mmCIF file of C-alpha atoms in Angstrom:
data_model
loop_
_atom_site.group_PDB
_atom_site.id
_atom_site.type_symbol
_atom_site.label_atom_id
_atom_site.label_comp_id
_atom_site.label_asym_id
_atom_site.label_seq_id
_atom_site.Cartn_x
_atom_site.Cartn_y
_atom_site.Cartn_z
ATOM 1 C CA MET A 1 116.328 151.436 62.019
ATOM 2 C CA HIS A 2 112.957 150.000 61.052
ATOM 3 C CA LYS A 3 111.623 149.887 57.531
ATOM 4 C CA GLU A 4 108.131 148.766 56.682
ATOM 5 C CA ARG A 5 107.689 145.833 54.390
ATOM 6 C CA THR A 6 106.844 146.567 50.804
ATOM 7 C CA ASP A 7 103.590 145.265 49.317
ATOM 8 C CA ASP A 8 105.601 143.199 46.831
ATOM 9 C CA PRO A 9 105.149 139.622 48.078
ATOM 10 C CA ARG A 10 108.506 138.642 46.590
ATOM 11 C CA ARG A 11 110.264 141.146 48.841
ATOM 12 C CA LEU A 12 110.794 140.052 52.387
ATOM 13 C CA SER A 13 111.394 142.096 55.496
ATOM 14 C CA VAL A 14 114.564 140.931 57.236
ATOM 15 C CA CYS A 15 116.020 141.480 60.701
ATOM 16 C CA VAL A 16 119.716 140.865 61.304
ATOM 17 C CA LEU A 17 121.197 140.208 64.733
ATOM 18 C CA THR A 18 124.922 139.913 65.357
ATOM 19 C CA VAL A 19 125.685 138.136 68.619
ATOM 20 C CA SER A 20 129.164 139.079 69.781
ATOM 21 C CA ASP A 21 130.946 140.468 72.809
ATOM 22 C CA THR A 22 133.446 142.282 70.597
ATOM 23 C CA ARG A 23 131.811 143.401 67.330
ATOM 24 C CA THR A 24 130.836 146.995 66.588
ATOM 25 C CA GLU A 25 129.015 148.566 63.622
ATOM 26 C CA GLU A 26 132.415 149.293 62.058
ATOM 27 C CA ASP A 27 133.749 145.712 62.156
ATOM 28 C CA ASP A 28 130.558 143.642 61.961
ATOM 29 C CA ASN A 29 131.489 142.103 58.634
ATOM 30 C CA SER A 30 129.188 139.085 58.965
ATOM 31 C CA GLY A 31 126.154 141.227 59.750
ATOM 32 C CA ARG A 32 127.059 143.557 56.890
ATOM 33 C CA LEU A 33 127.345 140.598 54.494
ATOM 34 C CA ILE A 34 123.886 139.363 55.476
ATOM 35 C CA ARG A 35 122.357 142.818 55.006
ATOM 36 C CA GLU A 36 124.047 143.398 51.653
ATOM 37 C CA THR A 37 123.104 139.954 50.346
ATOM 38 C CA MET A 38 119.464 140.411 51.327
ATOM 39 C CA GLU A 39 119.295 143.899 49.837
ATOM 40 C CA GLU A 40 120.929 142.736 46.589
ATOM 41 C CA ALA A 41 118.176 140.112 46.349
ATOM 42 C CA GLY A 42 115.569 142.894 46.682
ATOM 43 C CA HIS A 43 114.639 142.341 50.310
ATOM 44 C CA THR A 44 114.304 145.101 52.907
ATOM 45 C CA ILE A 45 116.293 145.316 56.122
ATOM 46 C CA TYR A 46 113.663 146.037 58.765
ATOM 47 C CA SER A 47 116.116 146.169 61.636
ATOM 48 C CA ARG A 48 119.689 145.331 62.538
ATOM 49 C CA GLN A 49 121.293 145.018 65.905
ATOM 50 C CA ILE A 50 124.431 143.884 67.693
ATOM 51 C CA CYS A 51 124.111 142.332 71.130
ATOM 52 C CA PRO A 52 126.483 140.523 73.475
ATOM 53 C CA ASP A 53 126.626 136.735 73.897
ATOM 54 C CA ASP A 54 123.954 136.967 76.561
ATOM 55 C CA LYS A 55 120.681 135.047 76.712
ATOM 56 C CA ASN A 56 118.609 138.035 77.870
ATOM 57 C CA ALA A 57 120.004 140.346 75.174
ATOM 58 C CA ILE A 58 119.318 137.777 72.452
ATOM 59 C CA LEU A 59 115.818 137.118 73.830
ATOM 60 C CA LYS A 60 114.998 140.820 73.879
ATOM 61 C CA ALA A 61 115.950 141.296 70.221
ATOM 62 C CA VAL A 62 114.271 138.142 68.919
ATOM 63 C CA GLU A 63 111.080 138.667 70.961
ATOM 64 C CA SER A 64 110.723 142.206 69.605
ATOM 65 C CA TRP A 65 110.947 140.943 66.017
ATOM 66 C CA VAL A 66 108.854 137.793 66.408
ATOM 67 C CA GLY A 67 105.948 139.961 67.520
ATOM 68 C CA LYS A 68 106.026 142.139 64.379
ATOM 69 C CA LYS A 69 103.698 141.152 61.538
ATOM 70 C CA THR A 70 105.908 143.098 59.137
ATOM 71 C CA VAL A 71 108.947 140.860 59.784
ATOM 72 C CA ASP A 72 109.393 137.780 57.584
ATOM 73 C CA VAL A 73 112.955 136.642 58.252
ATOM 74 C CA ILE A 74 115.353 136.795 61.190
ATOM 75 C CA VAL A 75 119.013 136.015 60.574
ATOM 76 C CA ILE A 76 121.373 135.728 63.521
ATOM 77 C CA THR A 77 125.130 135.484 63.168
ATOM 78 C CA GLY A 78 127.319 134.394 66.062
ATOM 79 C CA GLY A 79 127.037 132.428 69.257
ATOM 80 C CA THR A 80 126.499 129.056 67.563
ATOM 81 C CA GLY A 81 129.696 127.329 68.671
ATOM 82 C CA ILE A 82 130.380 125.240 71.758
ATOM 83 C CA SER A 83 132.147 127.663 74.075
ATOM 84 C CA TYR A 84 130.639 128.630 77.404
ATOM 85 C CA ARG A 85 129.547 132.035 76.042
ATOM 86 C CA ASP A 86 127.816 130.571 72.952
ATOM 87 C CA VAL A 87 124.127 130.609 73.956
ATOM 88 C CA THR A 88 122.369 131.561 70.727
ATOM 89 C CA ILE A 89 120.984 128.103 69.956
ATOM 90 C CA GLU A 90 119.681 127.458 73.477
ATOM 91 C CA THR A 91 118.045 130.882 73.427
ATOM 92 C CA ILE A 92 116.308 130.666 70.045
ATOM 93 C CA ARG A 93 115.296 127.002 69.916
ATOM 94 C CA PRO A 94 112.181 127.517 72.114
ATOM 95 C CA PHE A 95 110.870 130.008 69.523
ATOM 96 C CA PHE A 96 110.751 127.339 66.807
ATOM 97 C CA THR A 97 107.305 126.075 65.954
ATOM 98 C CA LYS A 98 109.068 123.727 63.516
ATOM 99 C CA GLU A 99 112.803 123.176 63.337
ATOM 100 C CA LEU A 100 114.402 122.835 59.916
ATOM 101 C CA ASN A 101 116.815 120.072 60.935
ATOM 102 C CA GLY A 102 118.094 119.695 57.388
ATOM 103 C CA PHE A 103 119.529 123.203 57.455
ATOM 104 C CA GLY A 104 122.040 122.444 60.202
ATOM 105 C CA GLU A 105 122.812 119.024 58.779
ATOM 106 C CA LEU A 106 123.453 120.391 55.277
ATOM 107 C CA PHE A 107 125.408 123.380 56.574
ATOM 108 C CA ARG A 108 127.737 121.117 58.533
ATOM 109 C CA TYR A 109 128.132 118.781 55.546
ATOM 110 C CA ILE A 110 128.968 121.617 53.153
ATOM 111 C CA SER A 111 131.308 123.175 55.737
ATOM 112 C CA TYR A 112 133.046 119.836 56.156
ATOM 113 C CA ALA A 113 133.377 119.202 52.429
ATOM 114 C CA GLU A 114 134.225 122.715 51.235
ATOM 115 C CA ASP A 115 135.613 124.729 54.089
ATOM 116 C CA VAL A 116 136.815 123.601 57.509
ATOM 117 C CA GLY A 117 136.899 119.811 57.383
ATOM 118 C CA SER A 118 136.241 118.029 60.660
ATOM 119 C CA LYS A 119 135.968 121.339 62.549
ATOM 120 C CA ALA A 120 132.445 121.517 61.075
ATOM 121 C CA LEU A 121 131.268 119.241 63.862
ATOM 122 C CA LEU A 122 131.627 122.168 66.286
ATOM 123 C CA SER A 123 128.953 124.165 64.459
ATOM 124 C CA ARG A 124 125.457 124.240 65.862
ATOM 125 C CA ALA A 125 123.995 126.342 63.040
ATOM 126 C CA ALA A 126 120.220 125.951 63.016
ATOM 127 C CA ALA A 127 117.045 127.198 61.380
ATOM 128 C CA GLY A 128 113.366 126.945 62.032
ATOM 129 C CA ALA A 129 109.926 128.315 61.509
ATOM 130 C CA VAL A 130 108.563 130.742 64.059
ATOM 131 C CA GLY A 131 104.951 130.789 62.982
ATOM 132 C CA GLU A 132 105.064 132.304 59.488
ATOM 133 C CA LYS A 133 108.605 133.640 59.918
ATOM 134 C CA VAL A 134 111.877 131.827 59.320
ATOM 135 C CA LEU A 135 114.809 132.210 61.692
ATOM 136 C CA PHE A 136 118.366 131.270 60.723
ATOM 137 C CA ALA A 137 121.187 131.049 63.270
ATOM 138 C CA LEU A 138 124.542 131.158 61.481
ATOM 139 C CA PRO A 139 128.105 131.061 62.775
ATOM 140 C CA GLY A 140 129.924 134.343 63.253
ATOM 141 C CA SER A 141 132.671 133.986 60.663
ATOM 142 C CA VAL A 142 132.269 135.788 57.351
ATOM 143 C CA LYS A 143 133.325 132.681 55.439
ATOM 144 C CA ALA A 144 130.663 130.547 57.160
ATOM 145 C CA VAL A 145 127.987 133.207 56.628
ATOM 146 C CA ARG A 146 128.837 133.455 52.934
ATOM 147 C CA LEU A 147 128.705 129.664 52.603
ATOM 148 C CA ALA A 148 125.319 129.460 54.334
ATOM 149 C CA LEU A 149 123.827 132.346 52.361
ATOM 150 C CA ASP A 150 125.122 131.219 48.969
ATOM 151 C CA ARG A 151 124.461 127.514 49.264
ATOM 152 C CA LEU A 152 121.363 127.245 51.486
ATOM 153 C CA VAL A 153 119.606 130.413 52.629
ATOM 154 C CA MET A 154 119.259 132.419 49.425
ATOM 155 C CA PRO A 155 118.425 129.495 47.105
ATOM 156 C CA GLU A 156 115.565 128.383 49.393
ATOM 157 C CA LEU A 157 114.442 131.571 51.155
ATOM 158 C CA MET A 158 111.424 132.333 48.969
ATOM 159 C CA HIS A 159 110.356 128.680 48.915
ATOM 160 C CA ILE A 160 110.532 128.526 52.711
ATOM 161 C CA HIS A 161 108.542 131.760 52.978
ATOM 162 C CA ASP A 162 105.948 130.492 50.510
ATOM 163 C CA GLU A 163 105.522 127.249 52.431
ATOM 164 C CA LEU A 164 105.189 129.039 55.763
ATOM 165 C CA THR A 165 102.619 131.510 54.499
ATOM 166 C CA LYS A 166 100.425 129.352 52.292
ATOM 167 C CA HIS A 167 97.074 128.509 53.745
ATOM 168 C CA LEU A 168 94.995 125.638 52.430
#
């Protein structure tokens, strides 16, 4: 599924990737939450995909989207923990032209204070600029995705986009 970006500069074109060895379209609740939240905010879902916790599968999806001028935002859910199979962060970090360190720091702080307590230290959620695009890597749980979207991503998404696309 690929939709072209609208000419409305306040509408962004979003790609959603669920990284999981077990999720399907029917039970991908975190990916669905991301899509619904973005659409409710007026943004367009350019593409969505589910891939296994596998570096090559993640690379293939992200590389295809990074190369598209019509894509503004990439949101990944899953693969951000510390288990052997969690390779999302190692795979996406080389794409960053600038890492948004504060995103991961704030996400872990909010998770600690409002959700999972000291278990928040296991999260490696991250975000960064990839040229004029922004890429968010969120945990796989619905609760964590909702927390990240509500408290960090959606309040700052347009500001991040504006900063990445303004030219002096």
